[in-house]
Amino acid sequence: MTIHTLYSASSLDRLALCPPSARLGKDIPDTSSIHAEKGTRIHELGEMLLTGESVDIVGIDADELQIATKYAEYVWEVAGEDGVIYVEESFHDALAKYHPELGGTADTVIIIGDELHVIDLKTGKAAVQAMENKQMLTYALGALEHHGINKFSVVHLHIYQPGNISHVSYPATRIKSWANELIEIAKRADDPFEKPNPSAKACHFCKAKTVCPAIREKAITNAQQDFAENNLEKLLDDAKLAITWAESIQEQAKQAILDGADAGHWHLKNGRKMISYKDKVGAEAYFAENAQAFELKSPSALKKIGIEVPAQYLEEKVSAPSLIRKE
Ligand code: SF4
Protein backbone atom coordinates (compact mmCIF):
# COMPACT_ATOMS: atom_id res chain seq x y z
CA MET A 1 0.00 0.00 0.00
CA THR A 2 1.32 3.46 -0.91
CA ILE A 3 1.41 5.87 2.03
CA HIS A 4 1.50 9.54 1.08
CA THR A 5 4.03 11.53 3.05
CA LEU A 6 4.88 15.21 2.87
CA TYR A 7 8.55 14.59 2.04
CA SER A 8 8.22 11.70 -0.40
CA ALA A 9 11.33 10.30 -2.05
CA SER A 10 10.07 11.51 -5.44
CA SER A 11 9.91 15.13 -4.21
CA LEU A 12 13.44 15.33 -2.79
CA ASP A 13 15.02 17.02 -5.83
CA ARG A 14 12.52 19.84 -5.51
CA LEU A 15 12.81 19.99 -1.69
CA ALA A 16 16.57 20.32 -1.97
CA LEU A 17 16.15 23.25 -4.38
CA CYS A 18 13.15 24.87 -2.69
CA PRO A 19 12.71 23.68 0.93
CA PRO A 20 9.27 25.24 1.67
CA SER A 21 7.64 23.80 -1.49
CA ALA A 22 6.07 20.78 0.27
CA ARG A 23 4.52 22.86 3.05
CA LEU A 24 3.24 25.48 0.57
CA GLY A 25 1.58 22.81 -1.57
CA LYS A 26 0.32 20.45 1.11
CA ASP A 27 -3.35 21.55 1.02
CA ILE A 28 -3.53 21.79 -2.77
CA PRO A 29 -5.19 18.72 -4.31
CA ASP A 30 -3.18 16.49 -6.65
CA THR A 31 -4.02 16.79 -10.32
CA SER A 32 -3.52 14.12 -12.91
CA SER A 33 -2.48 14.14 -16.56
CA ILE A 34 -2.65 11.75 -19.49
CA HIS A 35 1.05 10.98 -18.97
CA ALA A 36 0.66 10.33 -15.24
CA GLU A 37 -2.31 8.04 -15.83
CA LYS A 38 -0.39 6.12 -18.47
CA GLY A 39 2.54 5.73 -16.05
CA THR A 40 0.20 4.39 -13.35
CA ARG A 41 -1.29 1.81 -15.73
CA ILE A 42 2.18 0.61 -16.79
CA HIS A 43 3.29 0.32 -13.15
CA GLU A 44 0.15 -1.69 -12.32
CA LEU A 45 0.78 -4.01 -15.25
CA GLY A 46 4.43 -4.44 -14.25
CA GLU A 47 3.37 -5.28 -10.70
CA MET A 48 0.85 -7.85 -11.94
CA LEU A 49 3.45 -9.53 -14.14
CA LEU A 50 6.02 -9.68 -11.35
CA THR A 51 3.60 -11.01 -8.75
CA GLY A 52 2.20 -13.60 -11.15
CA GLU A 53 -1.28 -12.10 -11.18
CA SER A 54 -3.07 -12.99 -14.41
CA VAL A 55 -3.28 -10.11 -16.89
CA ASP A 56 -6.41 -9.92 -19.02
CA ILE A 57 -5.10 -8.29 -22.18
CA VAL A 58 -8.53 -7.29 -23.52
CA GLY A 59 -8.69 -3.52 -23.41
CA ILE A 60 -5.01 -3.09 -22.57
CA ASP A 61 -2.89 -0.78 -24.71
CA ALA A 62 -0.32 -2.92 -26.56
CA ASP A 63 2.50 -0.35 -26.10
CA GLU A 64 1.87 -0.12 -22.36
CA LEU A 65 1.84 -3.91 -22.05
CA GLN A 66 5.10 -4.12 -23.97
CA ILE A 67 6.84 -1.59 -21.67
CA ALA A 68 5.58 -3.44 -18.56
CA THR A 69 6.70 -6.79 -20.00
CA LYS A 70 10.21 -5.52 -20.85
CA TYR A 71 10.50 -4.04 -17.36
CA ALA A 72 9.46 -7.37 -15.77
CA GLU A 73 11.98 -9.20 -17.98
CA TYR A 74 14.70 -6.79 -16.81
CA VAL A 75 13.79 -7.48 -13.15
CA TRP A 76 13.87 -11.25 -13.73
CA GLU A 77 17.22 -10.95 -15.50
CA VAL A 78 18.74 -8.99 -12.58
CA ALA A 79 17.30 -11.47 -10.05
CA GLY A 80 18.63 -14.50 -11.91
CA GLU A 81 18.01 -17.83 -10.19
CA ASP A 82 19.00 -16.81 -6.67
CA GLY A 83 17.41 -13.38 -6.27
CA VAL A 84 14.42 -12.83 -3.99
CA ILE A 85 12.09 -10.25 -5.52
CA TYR A 86 9.99 -7.81 -3.47
CA VAL A 87 7.44 -5.77 -5.43
CA GLU A 88 6.10 -2.33 -4.40
CA GLU A 89 7.86 -2.08 -1.05
CA SER A 90 6.81 0.92 1.03
CA PHE A 91 9.47 2.42 3.30
CA HIS A 92 7.50 4.92 5.36
CA ASP A 93 8.06 2.97 8.59
CA ALA A 94 11.70 2.28 7.76
CA LEU A 95 12.45 5.96 7.05
CA ALA A 96 10.39 7.41 9.92
CA LYS A 97 13.40 7.12 12.26
CA TYR A 98 15.10 9.83 10.15
CA HIS A 99 12.01 12.06 9.87
CA PRO A 100 8.29 11.23 10.32
CA GLU A 101 7.32 12.82 6.99
CA LEU A 102 9.77 10.83 4.87
CA GLY A 103 8.47 8.00 2.74
CA GLY A 104 8.54 6.27 -0.59
CA THR A 105 7.62 3.06 -2.36
CA ALA A 106 10.22 1.26 -4.46
CA ASP A 107 8.90 -0.53 -7.53
CA THR A 108 11.18 -3.53 -6.98
CA VAL A 109 13.79 -4.64 -4.47
CA ILE A 110 15.90 -7.73 -5.11
CA ILE A 111 18.13 -9.43 -2.58
CA ILE A 112 20.91 -11.70 -3.80
CA GLY A 113 23.13 -12.81 -0.93
CA ASP A 114 24.69 -9.70 0.61
CA GLU A 115 23.83 -7.50 -2.39
CA LEU A 116 20.68 -5.44 -2.62
CA HIS A 117 19.16 -4.07 -5.85
CA VAL A 118 16.57 -1.31 -6.11
CA ILE A 119 14.85 -0.97 -9.48
CA ASP A 120 12.63 1.96 -10.43
CA LEU A 121 10.42 1.96 -13.52
CA LYS A 122 10.21 5.34 -15.25
CA THR A 123 7.80 6.00 -18.09
CA GLY A 124 8.53 9.66 -18.91
CA LYS A 125 10.42 10.80 -21.99
CA ALA A 126 13.35 12.57 -20.29
CA ALA A 127 16.13 10.10 -19.47
CA VAL A 128 16.67 9.70 -15.71
CA GLN A 129 20.05 8.69 -14.29
CA ALA A 130 20.64 6.44 -11.27
CA MET A 131 23.93 8.07 -10.19
CA GLU A 132 23.38 10.12 -6.99
CA ASN A 133 19.66 10.07 -7.64
CA LYS A 134 18.06 11.31 -4.39
CA GLN A 135 14.89 9.28 -4.90
CA MET A 136 16.83 6.05 -5.49
CA LEU A 137 19.27 6.67 -2.61
CA THR A 138 16.27 7.12 -0.33
CA TYR A 139 14.60 3.91 -1.50
CA ALA A 140 17.91 2.12 -0.95
CA LEU A 141 18.20 3.53 2.58
CA GLY A 142 14.63 2.41 3.30
CA ALA A 143 15.39 -1.05 1.89
CA LEU A 144 18.53 -1.36 4.03
CA GLU A 145 16.59 -0.34 7.14
CA HIS A 146 13.80 -2.75 6.27
CA HIS A 147 15.90 -5.79 5.36
CA GLY A 148 18.84 -5.28 7.74
CA ILE A 149 21.03 -2.19 7.82
CA ASN A 150 24.24 -4.18 8.31
CA LYS A 151 23.38 -7.22 6.20
CA PHE A 152 24.55 -5.88 2.83
CA SER A 153 27.90 -4.89 1.38
CA VAL A 154 26.86 -3.57 -2.04
CA VAL A 155 23.74 -1.73 -3.19
CA HIS A 156 22.79 -1.44 -6.88
CA LEU A 157 20.45 1.28 -8.12
CA HIS A 158 18.72 0.72 -11.47
CA ILE A 159 16.45 2.95 -13.51
CA TYR A 160 14.49 1.02 -16.12
CA GLN A 161 12.95 3.32 -18.72
CA PRO A 162 12.06 2.67 -22.36
CA GLY A 163 15.22 3.61 -24.27
CA ASN A 164 17.28 4.20 -21.12
CA ILE A 165 18.68 1.80 -18.55
CA SER A 166 20.85 3.45 -15.93
CA HIS A 167 22.68 1.45 -13.27
CA VAL A 168 25.14 2.39 -10.55
CA SER A 169 26.64 0.32 -7.70
CA TYR A 170 27.60 1.72 -4.30
CA PRO A 171 29.17 0.26 -1.19
CA ALA A 172 26.42 0.10 1.46
CA THR A 173 28.35 2.75 3.42
CA ARG A 174 27.41 5.36 0.78
CA ILE A 175 23.72 4.62 1.29
CA LYS A 176 24.12 4.94 5.06
CA SER A 177 25.93 8.27 4.69
CA TRP A 178 23.03 9.52 2.51
CA ALA A 179 20.92 9.48 5.70
CA ASN A 180 22.73 12.60 6.94
CA GLU A 181 22.03 14.51 3.71
CA LEU A 182 18.41 13.34 3.79
CA ILE A 183 17.91 14.55 7.36
CA GLU A 184 19.38 17.92 6.35
CA ILE A 185 16.93 18.25 3.43
CA ALA A 186 14.00 17.37 5.74
CA LYS A 187 15.20 19.84 8.41
CA ARG A 188 15.35 22.69 5.91
CA ALA A 189 11.90 21.70 4.60
CA ASP A 190 10.58 22.03 8.18
CA ASP A 191 12.21 25.43 8.73
CA PRO A 192 9.54 28.19 8.60
CA PHE A 193 12.25 30.78 7.81
CA GLU A 194 13.31 29.10 4.56
CA LYS A 195 12.19 31.21 1.59
CA PRO A 196 10.79 29.77 -1.68
CA ASN A 197 13.52 29.57 -4.30
CA PRO A 198 12.00 29.55 -7.82
CA SER A 199 13.74 27.79 -10.68
CA ALA A 200 12.48 26.08 -13.83
CA LYS A 201 13.50 22.69 -12.45
CA ALA A 202 11.97 23.10 -8.98
CA CYS A 203 8.72 24.78 -10.00
CA HIS A 204 7.69 22.65 -12.98
CA PHE A 205 5.83 19.95 -11.00
CA CYS A 206 5.30 21.95 -7.82
CA LYS A 207 1.66 22.03 -6.68
CA ALA A 208 2.27 25.36 -4.91
CA LYS A 209 2.94 27.30 -8.11
CA THR A 210 -0.64 28.58 -8.24
CA VAL A 211 -0.30 30.21 -4.81
CA CYS A 212 3.43 30.89 -4.56
CA PRO A 213 4.28 34.62 -4.72
CA ALA A 214 7.97 33.87 -5.38
CA ILE A 215 7.43 32.22 -8.78
CA ARG A 216 5.14 35.08 -9.86
CA GLU A 217 7.67 37.74 -8.86
CA LYS A 218 10.55 35.88 -10.49
CA ALA A 219 8.57 35.30 -13.72
CA ILE A 220 7.70 39.02 -13.95
CA THR A 221 11.29 40.09 -13.21
CA ASN A 222 12.57 37.63 -15.82
CA ALA A 223 10.16 39.01 -18.41
CA GLN A 224 11.66 42.49 -17.98
CA GLN A 225 15.16 41.41 -18.97
CA ASP A 226 16.78 42.58 -22.15
CA PHE A 227 17.37 39.73 -24.60
CA ALA A 228 20.72 41.16 -25.73
CA GLU A 229 22.14 41.37 -22.21
CA ASN A 230 21.74 37.71 -21.35
CA ASN A 231 23.29 34.45 -22.34
CA LEU A 232 20.92 32.19 -24.18
CA GLU A 233 20.90 29.33 -21.67
CA LYS A 234 19.93 31.62 -18.78
CA LEU A 235 17.33 33.35 -20.95
CA LEU A 236 15.74 30.02 -21.89
CA ASP A 237 15.76 28.85 -18.25
CA ASP A 238 14.05 32.10 -17.29
CA ALA A 239 11.54 31.73 -20.12
CA LYS A 240 10.71 28.19 -18.98
CA LEU A 241 9.97 29.45 -15.48
CA ALA A 242 7.71 32.17 -16.89
CA ILE A 243 5.88 29.57 -19.03
CA THR A 244 5.42 27.30 -15.98
CA TRP A 245 3.92 30.19 -14.04
CA ALA A 246 1.68 31.30 -16.95
CA GLU A 247 0.40 27.75 -17.45
CA SER A 248 -0.44 27.47 -13.76
CA ILE A 249 -2.44 30.71 -14.01
CA GLN A 250 -4.36 29.33 -17.00
CA GLU A 251 -5.13 26.08 -15.16
CA GLN A 252 -6.31 28.01 -12.13
CA ALA A 253 -8.45 30.29 -14.34
CA LYS A 254 -10.07 27.28 -16.06
CA GLN A 255 -11.09 25.86 -12.70
CA ALA A 256 -12.41 29.27 -11.56
CA ILE A 257 -14.51 29.61 -14.76
CA LEU A 258 -15.83 26.06 -14.28
CA ASP A 259 -16.78 27.08 -10.74
CA GLY A 260 -18.72 30.06 -12.13
CA ALA A 261 -16.20 32.92 -12.02
CA ASP A 262 -16.56 35.79 -14.50
CA ALA A 263 -13.40 36.11 -16.65
CA GLY A 264 -14.67 38.89 -18.92
CA HIS A 265 -14.00 38.06 -22.57
CA TRP A 266 -12.34 34.79 -21.64
CA HIS A 267 -14.37 31.59 -21.93
CA LEU A 268 -13.84 27.86 -21.91
CA LYS A 269 -14.06 26.00 -25.18
CA ASN A 270 -15.06 22.34 -24.87
CA GLY A 271 -12.30 19.81 -25.44
CA ARG A 272 -12.10 17.86 -28.70
CA LYS A 273 -13.46 14.34 -28.96
CA MET A 274 -10.76 11.82 -29.76
CA ILE A 275 -11.34 8.23 -30.78
CA SER A 276 -8.57 5.82 -29.95
CA TYR A 277 -8.09 2.11 -29.61
CA LYS A 278 -9.25 0.60 -26.34
CA ASP A 279 -8.23 -2.88 -27.52
CA LYS A 280 -5.55 -2.52 -30.19
CA VAL A 281 -4.55 -6.19 -30.00
CA GLY A 282 -8.19 -7.22 -30.61
CA ALA A 283 -8.59 -4.72 -33.47
CA GLU A 284 -5.42 -5.97 -35.18
CA ALA A 285 -6.69 -9.55 -34.89
CA TYR A 286 -10.05 -8.43 -36.32
CA PHE A 287 -8.32 -6.85 -39.33
CA ALA A 288 -5.68 -9.58 -39.73
CA GLU A 289 -7.01 -10.48 -43.19
CA ASN A 290 -7.37 -6.87 -44.31
CA ALA A 291 -3.90 -5.56 -45.20
CA GLN A 292 -5.23 -2.09 -46.02
CA ALA A 293 -6.81 -1.69 -42.60
CA PHE A 294 -4.01 -3.39 -40.71
CA GLU A 295 -1.40 -0.96 -41.98
CA LEU A 296 -3.42 2.12 -41.08
CA LYS A 297 -3.18 2.61 -37.37
CA SER A 298 -5.64 5.33 -36.44
CA PRO A 299 -9.43 4.70 -36.33
CA SER A 300 -10.11 8.07 -38.01
CA ALA A 301 -7.73 7.22 -40.89
CA LEU A 302 -9.63 3.96 -41.40
CA LYS A 303 -12.96 5.79 -41.35
CA LYS A 304 -11.76 8.15 -44.07
CA ILE A 305 -11.32 5.21 -46.45
CA GLY A 306 -14.66 3.69 -45.50
CA ILE A 307 -13.53 1.06 -42.99
CA GLU A 308 -15.40 1.09 -39.69
CA VAL A 309 -13.67 -0.29 -36.63
CA PRO A 310 -16.18 -2.17 -34.40
CA ALA A 311 -17.09 -0.14 -31.31
CA GLN A 312 -15.86 -2.76 -28.85
CA TYR A 313 -12.25 -2.00 -29.87
CA LEU A 314 -12.58 1.77 -29.46
CA GLU A 315 -12.90 4.31 -26.73
CA GLU A 316 -13.81 7.98 -26.86
CA LYS A 317 -11.91 10.55 -24.87
CA VAL A 318 -12.46 14.28 -24.64
CA SER A 319 -9.42 16.51 -24.34
CA ALA A 320 -9.28 19.15 -21.60
CA PRO A 321 -11.19 22.37 -22.31
CA SER A 322 -9.13 25.31 -23.54
CA LEU A 323 -9.35 29.03 -22.90
CA ILE A 324 -10.45 31.32 -25.71
CA ARG A 325 -10.96 35.07 -25.80
CA LYS A 326 -14.20 36.19 -27.50
CA GLU A 327 -14.59 39.91 -28.31
S1 SF4 B 1 6.43 27.29 -7.10
FE1 SF4 B 1 8.66 27.15 -7.16
S2 SF4 B 1 9.39 28.68 -5.74
FE2 SF4 B 1 7.24 28.35 -5.29
S3 SF4 B 1 7.21 26.79 -3.70
FE3 SF4 B 1 7.04 25.71 -5.64
S4 SF4 B 1 9.14 25.18 -6.19
FE4 SF4 B 1 9.27 26.77 -4.63
XYZ file of N, CA, C and O in Angstrom, residues 65-169:
420
model
N 1.556 -2.528 -22.446
C 1.843 -3.913 -22.050
C 3.285 -4.282 -22.403
O 3.981 -4.954 -21.625
N 3.733 -3.793 -23.552
C 5.102 -4.117 -23.967
C 6.134 -3.499 -23.002
O 7.114 -4.141 -22.615
N 5.903 -2.240 -22.614
C 6.839 -1.587 -21.675
C 6.862 -2.359 -20.346
O 7.926 -2.646 -19.792
N 5.655 -2.716 -19.849
C 5.584 -3.438 -18.562
C 6.270 -4.800 -18.676
O 6.963 -5.238 -17.748
N 6.097 -5.458 -19.810
C 6.697 -6.790 -20.000
C 8.223 -6.692 -20.039
O 8.926 -7.481 -19.413
N 8.743 -5.694 -20.760
C 10.209 -5.525 -20.849
C 10.794 -5.193 -19.471
O 11.880 -5.640 -19.116
N 10.062 -4.380 -18.716
C 10.502 -4.042 -17.357
C 10.554 -5.314 -16.498
O 11.551 -5.570 -15.804
N 9.490 -6.121 -16.557
C 9.460 -7.366 -15.766
C 10.610 -8.283 -16.195
O 11.268 -8.907 -15.355
N 10.866 -8.349 -17.494
C 11.976 -9.198 -17.976
C 13.315 -8.696 -17.433
O 14.191 -9.485 -17.093
N 13.465 -7.361 -17.353
C 14.703 -6.791 -16.806
C 14.858 -7.199 -15.330
O 15.934 -7.600 -14.887
N 13.751 -7.104 -14.578
C 13.787 -7.478 -13.155
C 14.187 -8.957 -13.018
O 15.057 -9.313 -12.210
N 13.570 -9.810 -13.819
C 13.872 -11.248 -13.728
C 15.330 -11.516 -14.102
O 15.982 -12.370 -13.522
N 15.827 -10.763 -15.080
C 17.224 -10.952 -15.499
C 18.178 -10.560 -14.356
O 19.148 -11.268 -14.072
N 17.892 -9.421 -13.697
C 18.742 -8.990 -12.577
C 18.670 -10.021 -11.445
O 19.682 -10.377 -10.840
N 17.475 -10.528 -11.175
C 17.299 -11.467 -10.054
C 17.994 -12.801 -10.323
O 18.509 -13.437 -9.403
N 18.039 -13.198 -11.586
C 18.628 -14.500 -11.909
C 17.931 -15.619 -11.145
O 16.755 -15.495 -10.778
N 18.652 -16.687 -10.858
C 18.014 -17.832 -10.186
C 17.962 -17.661 -8.679
O 17.106 -18.232 -8.012
N 18.889 -16.853 -8.144
C 19.002 -16.805 -6.674
C 18.348 -15.583 -6.040
O 18.262 -15.506 -4.809
N 17.934 -14.628 -6.840
C 17.407 -13.382 -6.267
C 16.007 -13.546 -5.683
O 15.177 -14.275 -6.236
N 15.772 -12.859 -4.573
C 14.418 -12.828 -3.987
C 13.839 -11.456 -4.340
O 14.451 -10.416 -4.054
N 12.679 -11.487 -4.995
C 12.093 -10.246 -5.518
C 10.984 -9.742 -4.590
O 10.087 -10.500 -4.216
N 11.051 -8.465 -4.249
C 9.992 -7.814 -3.470
C 9.410 -6.700 -4.351
O 10.148 -5.841 -4.837
N 8.081 -6.732 -4.516
C 7.438 -5.771 -5.426
C 6.687 -4.716 -4.613
O 6.020 -5.040 -3.628
N 6.818 -3.453 -5.033
C 6.100 -2.334 -4.396
C 6.322 -2.315 -2.876
O 5.389 -2.476 -2.098
N 7.549 -2.139 -2.476
C 7.856 -2.083 -1.045
C 7.783 -0.646 -0.544
O 8.477 0.232 -1.057
N 6.947 -0.425 0.462
C 6.811 0.915 1.027
C 7.773 1.079 2.208
O 7.894 0.180 3.037
N 8.447 2.227 2.274
C 9.470 2.421 3.301
C 9.136 3.547 4.270
O 10.034 4.136 4.869
N 7.850 3.846 4.417
C 7.498 4.920 5.356
C 7.971 4.577 6.772
O 8.637 5.382 7.432
N 7.654 3.370 7.227
C 8.061 2.967 8.594
C 9.579 2.942 8.722
O 10.137 3.381 9.725
N 10.243 2.423 7.688
C 11.705 2.280 7.762
C 12.395 3.647 7.797
O 13.443 3.804 8.426
N 11.804 4.643 7.137
C 12.451 5.962 7.049
C 12.010 6.903 8.172
O 12.620 7.961 8.366
N 10.945 6.517 8.892
C 10.387 7.412 9.921
C 11.420 7.726 11.000
O 11.334 8.770 11.652
N 12.396 6.846 11.217
C 13.397 7.121 12.260
C 14.256 8.335 11.898
O 14.849 8.969 12.762
N 14.319 8.659 10.576
C 15.099 9.831 10.155
C 14.240 11.101 10.175
O 14.714 12.179 10.477
N 12.957 10.942 9.795
C 12.006 12.058 9.867
C 10.614 11.465 9.625
O 10.441 10.667 8.695
N 9.617 11.869 10.451
C 8.291 11.231 10.323
C 7.588 11.483 8.996
O 6.667 10.744 8.633
N 8.003 12.531 8.258
C 7.316 12.819 6.990
C 8.033 12.212 5.778
O 7.656 12.469 4.639
N 9.081 11.451 6.010
C 9.770 10.828 4.872
C 9.051 9.543 4.467
O 8.501 8.834 5.317
N 9.090 9.243 3.196
C 8.469 7.997 2.745
C 8.770 7.740 1.289
O 9.404 8.567 0.607
N 8.327 6.616 0.820
C 8.535 6.269 -0.589
C 8.264 4.797 -0.800
O 8.340 4.007 0.148
N 7.904 4.456 -2.016
C 7.624 3.061 -2.360
C 8.476 2.680 -3.555
O 8.339 3.266 -4.636
N 9.354 1.707 -3.355
C 10.217 1.261 -4.457
C 9.435 0.281 -5.331
O 8.705 -0.562 -4.813
N 9.612 0.396 -6.635
C 8.905 -0.529 -7.533
C 9.362 -1.959 -7.281
O 8.537 -2.865 -7.172
N 10.674 -2.168 -7.217
C 11.183 -3.528 -6.985
C 12.455 -3.477 -6.156
O 13.312 -2.628 -6.376
N 12.551 -4.413 -5.206
C 13.795 -4.640 -4.467
C 14.172 -6.099 -4.681
O 13.305 -6.981 -4.648
N 15.441 -6.341 -4.935
C 15.902 -7.727 -5.108
C 17.068 -7.953 -4.144
O 17.973 -7.112 -4.044
N 17.022 -9.065 -3.467
C 18.128 -9.433 -2.580
C 18.808 -10.679 -3.138
O 18.148 -11.696 -3.405
N 20.116 -10.549 -3.355
C 20.912 -11.700 -3.804
C 22.107 -11.783 -2.849
O 23.045 -10.983 -2.958
N 22.043 -12.690 -1.908
C 23.126 -12.811 -0.926
C 23.275 -11.528 -0.141
O 22.301 -11.026 0.435
N 24.507 -10.951 -0.147
C 24.691 -9.702 0.612
C 24.640 -8.478 -0.305
O 25.167 -7.423 0.023
N 23.997 -8.645 -1.474
C 23.831 -7.500 -2.390
C 22.343 -7.165 -2.519
O 21.498 -8.062 -2.607
N 22.070 -5.884 -2.547
C 20.677 -5.438 -2.621
C 20.503 -4.571 -3.881
O 21.347 -3.719 -4.172
N 19.455 -4.841 -4.629
C 19.163 -4.071 -5.850
C 17.842 -3.320 -5.658
O 16.875 -3.891 -5.159
N 17.825 -2.075 -6.083
C 16.573 -1.310 -6.113
C 16.336 -0.927 -7.572
O 17.228 -0.362 -8.219
N 15.155 -1.272 -8.076
C 14.851 -0.971 -9.484
C 13.625 -0.056 -9.542
O 12.606 -0.341 -8.911
N 13.748 1.023 -10.289
C 12.632 1.957 -10.435
C 12.243 2.024 -11.907
O 13.100 2.203 -12.777
N 10.952 1.869 -12.155
C 10.423 1.959 -13.522
C 10.022 3.406 -13.785
O 9.231 3.985 -13.035
N 10.583 3.985 -14.846
C 10.207 5.344 -15.249
C 9.533 5.268 -16.618
O 10.001 4.522 -17.493
N 8.502 6.065 -16.806
C 7.797 6.003 -18.090
C 7.803 7.346 -18.824
O 7.238 7.460 -19.897
N 8.453 8.355 -18.246
C 8.527 9.661 -18.905
C 9.537 9.657 -20.046
O 10.310 8.701 -20.198
N 9.535 10.733 -20.810
C 10.416 10.805 -21.988
C 11.847 11.207 -21.628
O 12.797 10.748 -22.232
N 12.005 12.099 -20.641
C 13.350 12.574 -20.291
C 14.120 11.470 -19.572
O 13.616 10.875 -18.604
N 15.325 11.182 -20.058
C 16.127 10.102 -19.472
C 16.525 10.448 -18.045
O 16.978 11.555 -17.761
N 16.344 9.495 -17.133
C 16.672 9.697 -15.712
C 17.899 8.847 -15.387
O 18.003 7.694 -15.818
N 18.820 9.413 -14.633
C 20.053 8.690 -14.293
C 20.009 8.198 -12.843
O 19.453 8.856 -11.969
N 20.629 7.040 -12.618
C 20.635 6.441 -11.274
C 21.699 7.073 -10.366
O 21.509 7.165 -9.151
N 22.793 7.545 -10.962
C 23.927 8.074 -10.191
C 23.493 9.239 -9.281
O 22.933 10.234 -9.757
N 23.697 9.084 -7.986
C 23.382 10.118 -6.994
C 21.930 10.621 -7.096
O 21.648 11.799 -6.815
N 21.079 9.724 -7.508
C 19.663 10.067 -7.642
C 19.028 10.041 -6.234
O 18.984 9.002 -5.571
N 18.535 11.190 -5.790
C 18.056 11.307 -4.395
C 16.909 10.344 -4.105
O 16.810 9.769 -3.019
N 16.020 10.195 -5.085
C 14.887 9.278 -4.899
C 15.386 7.842 -4.700
O 14.970 7.136 -3.772
N 16.321 7.427 -5.555
C 16.832 6.048 -5.487
C 17.653 5.808 -4.217
O 17.569 4.747 -3.606
N 18.471 6.811 -3.843
C 19.267 6.670 -2.614
C 18.339 6.501 -1.408
O 18.620 5.737 -0.484
N 17.216 7.202 -1.450
C 16.265 7.123 -0.328
C 15.564 5.766 -0.291
O 15.380 5.171 0.770
N 15.168 5.265 -1.473
C 14.597 3.910 -1.503
C 15.611 2.904 -0.959
O 15.274 1.999 -0.204
N 16.877 3.071 -1.379
C 17.909 2.119 -0.953
C 18.103 2.170 0.559
O 18.242 1.127 1.219
N 18.056 3.398 1.121
C 18.195 3.533 2.579
C 17.014 2.844 3.276
O 17.194 2.108 4.262
N 15.816 3.064 2.735
C 14.628 2.410 3.296
C 14.755 0.895 3.207
O 14.421 0.169 4.157
N 15.261 0.410 2.077
C 15.395 -1.046 1.893
C 16.431 -1.618 2.864
O 16.231 -2.698 3.427
N 17.524 -0.892 3.072
C 18.531 -1.362 4.031
C 17.929 -1.421 5.438
O 18.110 -2.396 6.168
N 17.213 -0.354 5.813
C 16.588 -0.337 7.138
C 15.601 -1.495 7.286
O 15.518 -2.134 8.332
N 14.861 -1.738 6.221
C 13.798 -2.752 6.272
C 14.354 -4.184 6.302
O 13.859 -5.036 7.034
N 15.410 -4.403 5.491
C 15.903 -5.790 5.360
C 17.138 -6.069 6.218
O 17.598 -7.203 6.262
N 17.667 -5.057 6.871
C 18.843 -5.284 7.735
C 19.962 -4.330 7.370
O 20.659 -4.555 6.377
N 20.116 -3.288 8.169
C 21.026 -2.193 7.820
C 22.471 -2.666 7.684
O 23.230 -2.113 6.895
N 22.842 -3.723 8.388
C 24.243 -4.177 8.311
C 24.389 -5.504 7.562
O 25.436 -6.139 7.626
N 23.342 -5.901 6.856
C 23.378 -7.221 6.200
C 24.008 -7.177 4.808
O 24.315 -8.206 4.227
N 24.176 -5.973 4.248
C 24.551 -5.878 2.833
C 25.871 -5.137 2.650
O 26.186 -4.215 3.408
N 26.629 -5.565 1.646
C 27.904 -4.889 1.382
C 27.790 -3.956 0.170
O 28.442 -2.920 0.116
N 26.978 -4.349 -0.807
C 26.858 -3.568 -2.042
C 25.382 -3.294 -2.331
O 24.532 -4.167 -2.122
N 25.109 -2.084 -2.811
C 23.736 -1.727 -3.194
C 23.764 -1.241 -4.644
O 24.587 -0.401 -5.012
N 22.885 -1.815 -5.462
C 22.795 -1.441 -6.884
C 21.514 -0.639 -7.095
O 20.434 -1.081 -6.664
N 21.626 0.484 -7.771
C 20.448 1.283 -8.119
C 20.243 1.184 -9.625
O 21.187 1.399 -10.393
N 19.019 0.861 -10.030
C 18.716 0.718 -11.466
C 17.507 1.592 -11.811
O 16.497 1.551 -11.109
N 17.622 2.309 -12.910
C 16.447 2.952 -13.510
C 16.143 2.157 -14.763
O 17.010 2.005 -15.634
N 14.904 1.646 -14.857
C 14.487 1.022 -16.119
C 13.479 1.957 -16.779
O 12.441 2.292 -16.199
N 13.793 2.359 -17.996
C 12.949 3.325 -18.721
C 13.038 2.948 -20.194
O 14.130 2.593 -20.661
N 11.948 2.991 -20.933
C 12.059 2.671 -22.362
C 13.148 3.534 -23.003
O 13.115 4.751 -22.905
N 14.126 2.889 -23.602
C 15.220 3.610 -24.266
C 16.326 4.054 -23.335
O 17.281 4.715 -23.772
N 16.242 3.758 -22.062
C 17.277 4.200 -21.115
C 17.323 3.254 -19.917
O 16.344 3.141 -19.178
N 18.460 2.571 -19.777
C 18.677 1.799 -18.549
C 19.915 2.389 -17.886
O 20.975 2.486 -18.501
N 19.747 2.826 -16.649
C 20.854 3.451 -15.932
C 21.096 2.648 -14.654
O 20.151 2.330 -13.925
N 22.357 2.307 -14.410
C 22.683 1.447 -13.268
C 23.950 1.961 -12.594
O 24.915 2.309 -13.269
N 23.933 2.009 -11.279
C 25.137 2.387 -10.547
C 25.222 1.503 -9.297
O 24.186 1.122 -8.725
N 26.451 1.144 -8.906
C 26.645 0.321 -7.701
C 27.386 1.139 -6.654
O 28.341 1.861 -6.979
